[in-house]
CSV table of C-alpha atoms and ligand atoms in Angstrom, one decimal:
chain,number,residue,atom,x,y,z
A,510,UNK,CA,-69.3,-17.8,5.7
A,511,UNK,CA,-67.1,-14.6,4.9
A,512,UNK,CA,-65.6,-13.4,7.9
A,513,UNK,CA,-64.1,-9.7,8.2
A,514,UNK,CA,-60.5,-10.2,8.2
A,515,UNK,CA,-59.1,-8.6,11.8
A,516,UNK,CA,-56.0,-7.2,11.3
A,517,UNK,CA,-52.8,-8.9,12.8
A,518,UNK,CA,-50.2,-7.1,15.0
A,519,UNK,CA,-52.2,-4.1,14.9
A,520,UNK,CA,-51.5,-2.3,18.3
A,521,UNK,CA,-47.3,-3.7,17.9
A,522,UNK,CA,-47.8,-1.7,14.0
A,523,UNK,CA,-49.0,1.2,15.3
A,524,UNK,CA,-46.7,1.8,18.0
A,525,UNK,CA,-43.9,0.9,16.5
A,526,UNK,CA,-44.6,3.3,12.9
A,527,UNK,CA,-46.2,6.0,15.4
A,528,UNK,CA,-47.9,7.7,12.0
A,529,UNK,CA,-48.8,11.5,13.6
A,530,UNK,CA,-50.8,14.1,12.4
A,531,UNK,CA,-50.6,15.3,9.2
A,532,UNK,CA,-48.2,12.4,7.9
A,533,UNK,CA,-48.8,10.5,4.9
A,534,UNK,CA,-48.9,7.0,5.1
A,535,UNK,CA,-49.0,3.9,2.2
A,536,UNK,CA,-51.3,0.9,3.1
A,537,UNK,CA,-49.4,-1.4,0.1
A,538,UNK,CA,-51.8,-4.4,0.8
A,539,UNK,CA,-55.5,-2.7,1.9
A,540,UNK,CA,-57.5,-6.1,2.6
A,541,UNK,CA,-60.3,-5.1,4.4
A,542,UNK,CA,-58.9,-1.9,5.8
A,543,UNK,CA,-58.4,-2.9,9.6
A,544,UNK,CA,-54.8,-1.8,9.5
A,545,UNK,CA,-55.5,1.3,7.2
A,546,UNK,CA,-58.7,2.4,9.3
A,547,UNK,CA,-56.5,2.4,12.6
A,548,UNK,CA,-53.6,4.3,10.7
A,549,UNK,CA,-56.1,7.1,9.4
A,550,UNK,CA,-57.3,7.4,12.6
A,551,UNK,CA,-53.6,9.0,13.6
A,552,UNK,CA,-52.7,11.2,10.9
A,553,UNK,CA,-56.1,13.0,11.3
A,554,UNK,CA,-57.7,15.7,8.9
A,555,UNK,CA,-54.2,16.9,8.0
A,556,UNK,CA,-53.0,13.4,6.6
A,557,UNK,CA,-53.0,11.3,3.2
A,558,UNK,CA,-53.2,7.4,3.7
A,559,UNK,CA,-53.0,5.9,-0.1
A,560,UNK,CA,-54.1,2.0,-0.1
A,561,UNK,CA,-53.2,-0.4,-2.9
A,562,UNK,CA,-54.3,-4.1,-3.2
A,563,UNK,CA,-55.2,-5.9,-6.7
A,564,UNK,CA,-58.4,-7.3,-5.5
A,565,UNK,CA,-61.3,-5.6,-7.0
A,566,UNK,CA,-63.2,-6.8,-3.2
A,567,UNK,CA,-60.9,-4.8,-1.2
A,568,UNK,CA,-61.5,-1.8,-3.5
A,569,UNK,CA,-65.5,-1.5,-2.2
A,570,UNK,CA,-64.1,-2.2,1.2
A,571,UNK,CA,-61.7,1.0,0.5
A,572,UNK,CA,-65.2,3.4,-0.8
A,573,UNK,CA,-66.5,2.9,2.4
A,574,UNK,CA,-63.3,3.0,4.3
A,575,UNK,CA,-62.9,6.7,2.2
A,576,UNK,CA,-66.1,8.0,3.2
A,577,UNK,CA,-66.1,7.6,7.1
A,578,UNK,CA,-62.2,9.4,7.6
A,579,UNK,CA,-61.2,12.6,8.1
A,580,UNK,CA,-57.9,12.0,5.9
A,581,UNK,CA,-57.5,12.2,2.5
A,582,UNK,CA,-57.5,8.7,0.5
A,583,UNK,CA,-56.6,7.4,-2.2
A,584,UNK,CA,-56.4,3.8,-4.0
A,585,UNK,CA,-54.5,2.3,-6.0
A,586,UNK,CA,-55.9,-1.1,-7.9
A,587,UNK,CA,-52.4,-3.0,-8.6
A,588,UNK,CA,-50.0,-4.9,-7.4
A,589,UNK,CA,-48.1,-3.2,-4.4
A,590,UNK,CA,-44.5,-2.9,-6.6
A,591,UNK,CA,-46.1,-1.1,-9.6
A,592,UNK,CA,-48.3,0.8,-6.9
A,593,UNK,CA,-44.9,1.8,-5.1
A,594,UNK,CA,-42.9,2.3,-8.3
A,595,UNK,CA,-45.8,4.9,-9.3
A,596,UNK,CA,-45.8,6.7,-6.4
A,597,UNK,CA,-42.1,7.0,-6.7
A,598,UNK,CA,-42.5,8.3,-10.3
A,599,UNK,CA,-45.2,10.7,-8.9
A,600,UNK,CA,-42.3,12.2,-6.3
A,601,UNK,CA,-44.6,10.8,-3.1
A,602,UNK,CA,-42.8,11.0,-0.1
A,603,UNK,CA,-43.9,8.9,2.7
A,604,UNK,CA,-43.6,8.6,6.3
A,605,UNK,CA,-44.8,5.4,6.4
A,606,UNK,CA,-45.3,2.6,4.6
A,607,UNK,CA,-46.2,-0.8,5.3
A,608,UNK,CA,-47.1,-4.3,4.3
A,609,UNK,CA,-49.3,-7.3,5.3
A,610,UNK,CA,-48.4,-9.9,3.6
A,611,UNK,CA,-50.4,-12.8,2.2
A,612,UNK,CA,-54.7,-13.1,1.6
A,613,UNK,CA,-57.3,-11.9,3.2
A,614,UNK,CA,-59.4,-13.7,5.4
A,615,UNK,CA,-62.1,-12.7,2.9
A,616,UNK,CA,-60.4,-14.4,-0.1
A,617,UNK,CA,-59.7,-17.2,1.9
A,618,UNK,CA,-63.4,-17.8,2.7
A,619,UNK,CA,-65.0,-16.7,-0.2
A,620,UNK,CA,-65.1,-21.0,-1.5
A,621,UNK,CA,-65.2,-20.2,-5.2
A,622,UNK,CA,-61.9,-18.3,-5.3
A,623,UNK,CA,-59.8,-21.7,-4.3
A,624,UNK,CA,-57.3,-20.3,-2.2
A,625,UNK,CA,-58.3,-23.2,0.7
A,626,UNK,CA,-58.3,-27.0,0.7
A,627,UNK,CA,-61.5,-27.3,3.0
A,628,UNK,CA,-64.0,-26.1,0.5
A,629,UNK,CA,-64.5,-27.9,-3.1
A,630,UNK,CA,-63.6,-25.1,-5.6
A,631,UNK,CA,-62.3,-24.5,-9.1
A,632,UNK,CA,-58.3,-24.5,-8.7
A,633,UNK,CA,-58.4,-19.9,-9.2
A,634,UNK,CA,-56.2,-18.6,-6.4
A,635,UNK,CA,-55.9,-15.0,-7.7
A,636,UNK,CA,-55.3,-12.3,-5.9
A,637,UNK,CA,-56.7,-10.4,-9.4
A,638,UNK,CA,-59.2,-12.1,-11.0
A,639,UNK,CA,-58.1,-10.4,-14.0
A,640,UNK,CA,-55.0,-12.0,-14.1
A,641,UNK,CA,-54.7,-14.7,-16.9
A,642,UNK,CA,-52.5,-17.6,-14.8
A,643,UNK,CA,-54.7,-19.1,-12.3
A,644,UNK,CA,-54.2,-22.8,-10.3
A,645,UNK,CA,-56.0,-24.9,-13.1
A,646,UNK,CA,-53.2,-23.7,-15.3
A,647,UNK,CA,-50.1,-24.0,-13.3
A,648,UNK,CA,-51.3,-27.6,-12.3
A,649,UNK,CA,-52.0,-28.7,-15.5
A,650,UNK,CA,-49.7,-26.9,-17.4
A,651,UNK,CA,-46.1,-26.7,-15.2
A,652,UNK,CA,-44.1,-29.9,-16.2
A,653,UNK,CA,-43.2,-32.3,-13.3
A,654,UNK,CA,-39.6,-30.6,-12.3
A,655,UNK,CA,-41.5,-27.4,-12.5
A,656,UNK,CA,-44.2,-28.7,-9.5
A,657,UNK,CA,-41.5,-30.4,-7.9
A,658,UNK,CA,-39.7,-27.1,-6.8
A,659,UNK,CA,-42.4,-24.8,-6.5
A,660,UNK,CA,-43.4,-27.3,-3.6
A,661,UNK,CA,-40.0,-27.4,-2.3
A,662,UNK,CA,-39.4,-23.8,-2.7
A,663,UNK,CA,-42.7,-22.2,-1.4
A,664,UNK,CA,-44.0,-24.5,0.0
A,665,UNK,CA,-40.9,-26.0,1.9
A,666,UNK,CA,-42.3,-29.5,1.3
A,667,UNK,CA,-40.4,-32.7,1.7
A,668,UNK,CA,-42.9,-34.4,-0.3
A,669,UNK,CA,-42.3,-32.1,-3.5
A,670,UNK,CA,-41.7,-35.1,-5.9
A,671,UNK,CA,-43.6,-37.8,-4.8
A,672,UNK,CA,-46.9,-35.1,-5.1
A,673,UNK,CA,-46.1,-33.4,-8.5
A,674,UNK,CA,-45.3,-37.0,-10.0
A,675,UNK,CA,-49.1,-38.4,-8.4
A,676,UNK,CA,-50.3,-35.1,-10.3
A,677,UNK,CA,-48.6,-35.7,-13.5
A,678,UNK,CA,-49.8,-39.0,-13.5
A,679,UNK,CA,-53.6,-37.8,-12.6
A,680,UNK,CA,-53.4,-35.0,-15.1
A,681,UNK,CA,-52.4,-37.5,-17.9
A,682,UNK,CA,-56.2,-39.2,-17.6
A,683,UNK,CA,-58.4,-36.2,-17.0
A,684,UNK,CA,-57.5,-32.8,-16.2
A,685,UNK,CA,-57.3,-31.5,-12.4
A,686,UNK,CA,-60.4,-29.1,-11.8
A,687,UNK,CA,-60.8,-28.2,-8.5
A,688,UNK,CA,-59.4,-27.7,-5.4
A,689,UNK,CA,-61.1,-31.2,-4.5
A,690,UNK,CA,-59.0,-32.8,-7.6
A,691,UNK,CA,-55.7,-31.3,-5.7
A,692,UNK,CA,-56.7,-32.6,-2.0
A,693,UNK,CA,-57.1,-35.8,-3.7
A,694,UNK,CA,-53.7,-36.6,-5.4
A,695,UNK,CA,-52.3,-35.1,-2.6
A,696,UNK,CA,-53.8,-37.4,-0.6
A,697,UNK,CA,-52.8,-40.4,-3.1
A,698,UNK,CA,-49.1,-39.4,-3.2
A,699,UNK,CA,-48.7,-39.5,0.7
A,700,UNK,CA,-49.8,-42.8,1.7
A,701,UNK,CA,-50.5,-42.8,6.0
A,702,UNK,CA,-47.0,-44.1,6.9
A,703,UNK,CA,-45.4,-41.0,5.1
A,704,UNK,CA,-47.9,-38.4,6.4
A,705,UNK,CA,-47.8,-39.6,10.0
A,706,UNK,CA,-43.3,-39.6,9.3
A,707,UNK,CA,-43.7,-35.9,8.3
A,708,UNK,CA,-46.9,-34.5,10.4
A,709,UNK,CA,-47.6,-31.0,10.6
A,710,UNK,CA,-51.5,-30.3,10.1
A,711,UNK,CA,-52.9,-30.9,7.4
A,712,UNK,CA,-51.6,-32.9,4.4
A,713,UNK,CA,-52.3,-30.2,1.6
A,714,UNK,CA,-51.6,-26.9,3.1
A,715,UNK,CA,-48.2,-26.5,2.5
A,716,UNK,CA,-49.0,-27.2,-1.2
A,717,UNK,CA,-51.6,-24.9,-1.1
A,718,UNK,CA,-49.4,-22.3,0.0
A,719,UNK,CA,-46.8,-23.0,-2.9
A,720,UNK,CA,-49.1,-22.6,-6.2
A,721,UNK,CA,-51.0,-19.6,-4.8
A,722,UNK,CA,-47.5,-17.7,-4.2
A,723,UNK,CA,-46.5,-19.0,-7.7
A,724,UNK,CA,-49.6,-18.0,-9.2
A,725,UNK,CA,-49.3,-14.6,-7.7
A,726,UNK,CA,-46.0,-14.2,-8.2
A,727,UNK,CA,-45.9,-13.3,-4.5
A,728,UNK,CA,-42.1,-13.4,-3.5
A,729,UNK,CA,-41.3,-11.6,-6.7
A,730,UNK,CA,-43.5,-8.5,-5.8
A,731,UNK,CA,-42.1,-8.4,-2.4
A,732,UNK,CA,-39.0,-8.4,-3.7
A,733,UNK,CA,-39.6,-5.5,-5.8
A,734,UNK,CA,-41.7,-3.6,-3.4
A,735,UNK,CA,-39.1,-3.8,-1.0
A,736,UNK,CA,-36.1,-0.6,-2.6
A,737,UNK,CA,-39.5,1.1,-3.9
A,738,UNK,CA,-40.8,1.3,-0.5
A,739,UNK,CA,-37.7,2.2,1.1
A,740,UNK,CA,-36.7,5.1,-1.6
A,741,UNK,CA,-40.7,7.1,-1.0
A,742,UNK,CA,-38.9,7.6,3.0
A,743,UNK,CA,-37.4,10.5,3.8
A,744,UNK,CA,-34.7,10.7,7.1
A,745,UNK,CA,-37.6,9.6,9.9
A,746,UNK,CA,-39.8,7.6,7.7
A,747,UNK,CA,-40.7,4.2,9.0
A,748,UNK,CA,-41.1,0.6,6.6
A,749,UNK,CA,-42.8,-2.3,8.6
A,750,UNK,CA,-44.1,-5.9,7.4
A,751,UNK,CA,-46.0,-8.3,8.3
A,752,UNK,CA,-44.9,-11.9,7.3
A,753,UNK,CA,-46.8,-15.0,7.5
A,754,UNK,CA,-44.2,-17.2,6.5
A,755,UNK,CA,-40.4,-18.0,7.1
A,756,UNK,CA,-39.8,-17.2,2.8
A,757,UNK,CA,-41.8,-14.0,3.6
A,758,UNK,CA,-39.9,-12.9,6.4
A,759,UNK,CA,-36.0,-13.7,5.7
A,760,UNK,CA,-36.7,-11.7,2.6
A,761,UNK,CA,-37.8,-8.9,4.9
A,762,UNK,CA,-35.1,-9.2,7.1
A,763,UNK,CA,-32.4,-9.6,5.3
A,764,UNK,CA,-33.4,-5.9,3.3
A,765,UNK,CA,-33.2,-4.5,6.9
A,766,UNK,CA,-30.8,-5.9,8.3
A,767,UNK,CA,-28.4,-4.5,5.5
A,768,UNK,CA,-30.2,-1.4,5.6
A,769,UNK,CA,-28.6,-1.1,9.0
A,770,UNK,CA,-25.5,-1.8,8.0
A,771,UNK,CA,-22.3,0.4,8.8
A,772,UNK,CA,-19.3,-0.6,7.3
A,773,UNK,CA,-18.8,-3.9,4.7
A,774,UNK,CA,-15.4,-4.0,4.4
A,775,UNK,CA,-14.1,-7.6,5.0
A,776,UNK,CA,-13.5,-8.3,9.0
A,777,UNK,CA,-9.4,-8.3,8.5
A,778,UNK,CA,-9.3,-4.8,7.0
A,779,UNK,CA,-7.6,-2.7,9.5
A,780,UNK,CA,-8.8,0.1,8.6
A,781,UNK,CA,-12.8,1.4,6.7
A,782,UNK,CA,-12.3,2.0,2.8
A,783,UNK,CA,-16.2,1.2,1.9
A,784,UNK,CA,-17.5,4.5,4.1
A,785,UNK,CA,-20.4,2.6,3.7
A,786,UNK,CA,-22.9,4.5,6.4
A,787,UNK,CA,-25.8,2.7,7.8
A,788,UNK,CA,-29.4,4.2,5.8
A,789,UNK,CA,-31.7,2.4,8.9
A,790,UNK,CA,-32.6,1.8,12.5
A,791,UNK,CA,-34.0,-1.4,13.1
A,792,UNK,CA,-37.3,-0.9,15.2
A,793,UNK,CA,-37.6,-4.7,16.0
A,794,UNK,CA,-34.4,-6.5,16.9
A,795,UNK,CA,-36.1,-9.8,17.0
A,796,UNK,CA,-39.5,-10.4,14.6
A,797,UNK,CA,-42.8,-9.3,16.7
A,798,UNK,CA,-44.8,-12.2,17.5
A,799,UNK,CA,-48.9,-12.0,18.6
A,800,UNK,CA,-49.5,-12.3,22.2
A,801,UNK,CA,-51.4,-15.8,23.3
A,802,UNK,CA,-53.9,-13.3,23.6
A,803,UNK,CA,-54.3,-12.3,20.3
A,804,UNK,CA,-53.7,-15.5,18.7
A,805,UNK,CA,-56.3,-17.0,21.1
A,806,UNK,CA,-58.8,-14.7,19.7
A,807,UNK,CA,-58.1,-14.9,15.8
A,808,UNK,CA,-56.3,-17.8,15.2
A,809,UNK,CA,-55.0,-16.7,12.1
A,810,UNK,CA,-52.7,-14.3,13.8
A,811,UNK,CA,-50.8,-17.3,15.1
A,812,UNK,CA,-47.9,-17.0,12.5
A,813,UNK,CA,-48.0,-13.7,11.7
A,814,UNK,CA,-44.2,-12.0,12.0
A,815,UNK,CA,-43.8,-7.8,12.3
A,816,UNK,CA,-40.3,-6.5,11.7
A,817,UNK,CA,-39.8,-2.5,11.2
A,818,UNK,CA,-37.1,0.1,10.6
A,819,UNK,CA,-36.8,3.8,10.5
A,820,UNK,CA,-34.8,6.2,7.7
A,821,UNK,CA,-32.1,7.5,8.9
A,822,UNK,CA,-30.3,10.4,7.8
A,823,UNK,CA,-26.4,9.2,6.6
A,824,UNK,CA,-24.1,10.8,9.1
A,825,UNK,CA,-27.3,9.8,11.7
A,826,UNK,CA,-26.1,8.1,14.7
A,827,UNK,CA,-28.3,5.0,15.0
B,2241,SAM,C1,-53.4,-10.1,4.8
B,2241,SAM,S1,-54.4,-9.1,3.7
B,2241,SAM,C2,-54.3,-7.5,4.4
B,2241,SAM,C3,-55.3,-7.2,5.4
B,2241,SAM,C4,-55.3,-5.8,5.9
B,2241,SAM,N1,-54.1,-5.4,6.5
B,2241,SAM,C5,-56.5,-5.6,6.9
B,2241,SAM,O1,-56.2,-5.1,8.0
B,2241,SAM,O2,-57.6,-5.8,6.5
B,2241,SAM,C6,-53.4,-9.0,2.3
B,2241,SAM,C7,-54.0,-8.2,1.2
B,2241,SAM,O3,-52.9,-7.9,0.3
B,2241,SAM,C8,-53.3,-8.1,-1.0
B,2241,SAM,N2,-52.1,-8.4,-1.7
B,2241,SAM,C9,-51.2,-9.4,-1.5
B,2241,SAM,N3,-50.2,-9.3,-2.4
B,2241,SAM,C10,-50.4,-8.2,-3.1
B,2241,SAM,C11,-49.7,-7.6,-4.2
B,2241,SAM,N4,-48.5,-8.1,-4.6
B,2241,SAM,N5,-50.1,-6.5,-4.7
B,2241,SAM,C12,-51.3,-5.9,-4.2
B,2241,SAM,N6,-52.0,-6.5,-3.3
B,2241,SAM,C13,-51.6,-7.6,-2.7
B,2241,SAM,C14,-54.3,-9.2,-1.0
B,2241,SAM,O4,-55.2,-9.1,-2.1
B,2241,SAM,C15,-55.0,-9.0,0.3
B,2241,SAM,O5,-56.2,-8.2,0.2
């Protein structure tokens, strides 16, 4: 069954980006519009609220989103950096702008896309259907080093070698098809004794995790995103994400953090010669984390991460 996807961190977003009347907002990832909905909600007849995701799905969530606020909407079908990079060229300015990392609950549910190792579904995983590189061809394709660190990298998995080789070795019979096929030789590679030495849920979810961020390019975008975001903000705007894991989240705060940066001269200079001035005010010292409360309800929530900052004018005292 589909399930509407209920937004993470929503009340801790909204307080903390405070979008007012008349503002103009940018929802980079739109999923099913929980976050956006709540967001148009506060800047009112007066405000613009532009949404980009690549899905085609969350495009007819955004139609129906459109027709039932008073602000003025807009949509952008691509990935959030071009989206951002667009909006840029367009001279947008933004007083908020914000990101929720990740898939949908939607495309995780939705069997035939791939993106979970519970259903039996053709290896796809993308974000955009019409995006040629899907799981199918990065399993089948990627040489063995290649598997190897995109399971160590994105997936942070100490089993990286032992799986791509059991893949490689699969792959050289009959091709891997579905997401079945991948559970499998997942499965193969980790015999008990291994899986009980390492534990941590399930067996095949941190691979999971690695080829769809490889097939979607995922750290890449977020790395771009991340200067295009920040340069649509005028002296008050606010930037906020949502990360769902720790590769996710450094990136995020390590941009902020040196966005709040005063001076980078090296600690035994007596005296300042960068002038370097800091461009942010970190809203969150520590990441947000969901209450029990929330995670009890949608356990989905549960590793969901919300770190913000404001613009700040350069000779602004933070
Ligand atoms: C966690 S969901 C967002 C849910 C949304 N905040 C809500 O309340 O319904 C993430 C969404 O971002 C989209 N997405 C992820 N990475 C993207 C990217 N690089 N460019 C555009 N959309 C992206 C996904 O397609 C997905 O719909």
């Amino acid at each position: 069954m589909t399930r509407v996807h209920v937004p993470v961190l929503a009340g801790e977003l909204i307080d903390l980006t405070a979008p007012a009347p008349g503002e103009t907002a940018v929802d980079c990832t739109f999923g099913a519009g929980g976050h956006a909905r709540l967001v148009a909600d506060r800047l009112g007849p007066a405000g613009t609220l532009v949404c980009i995701d690549r899905d085609p799905a969350a495009e007819s969530r955004f139609d129906e989103l459109s027709a039932e606020v008073a602000c003025e909407t807009r949509f952008l079908r691509m990935d959030y950096a071009d989206g951002l990079a667009r909006l840029g060229e367009e001279g947008l300015g933004a007083d908020v702008v914000y990101l929720d990392l990740g898939i949908s609950s939607m495309q995780v549910d939705a069997r035939e896309r791939g993106f979970s190792y519970s259903y039996d579904a053709p290896l796809d995983m993308r974000m955009d259907p019409g995006q040629e590189l899907d799981a199918r061809a990065v399993l089948n394709g990627w040489d063995e080093r290649q598997l190897a660190q995109i399971f160590r990298r994105y997936g942070e998995d100490p089993n990286a070698r032992r799986i791509a080789r059991e893949i490689v070795r699969r792959r050289s019979r009959a091709s891997l098809e579905t997401t079945g096929d991948l559970v499998e030789a997942i499965e193969a590679a980790l015999p008990a004794a291994v899986r009980r030495r390492f534990g941590g849920g399930h067996p095949a979810k941190r691979v999971f995790q690695a080829v769809r961020i490889a097939v979607n390019g995922e750290l890449d975008s977020l790395d771009r995103a991340l200067p295009l975001a920040w340069d649509l903000l005028p002296p008050g705007g606010r930037l906020a994400a949502i990360s769902f894991h720790s590769l996710e989240d450094r990136r995020v705060k390590r941009f902020l953090v040196e966005r709040a940066r005063g001076c980078v001269c090296p600690p035994d200079f007596p005296v300042c010669v960068c002038g370097h001035e800091p461009e942010a005010e970190l809203l969150t010292g520590r990441a947000v984390a969901p209450t029990a409360g929330e995670v009890a309800q949608n356990p989905r929530a549960k590793s969901g991460r919300l770190r913000a900052a404001r613009r700040i004018a350069p000779t602004e005292e933070s």
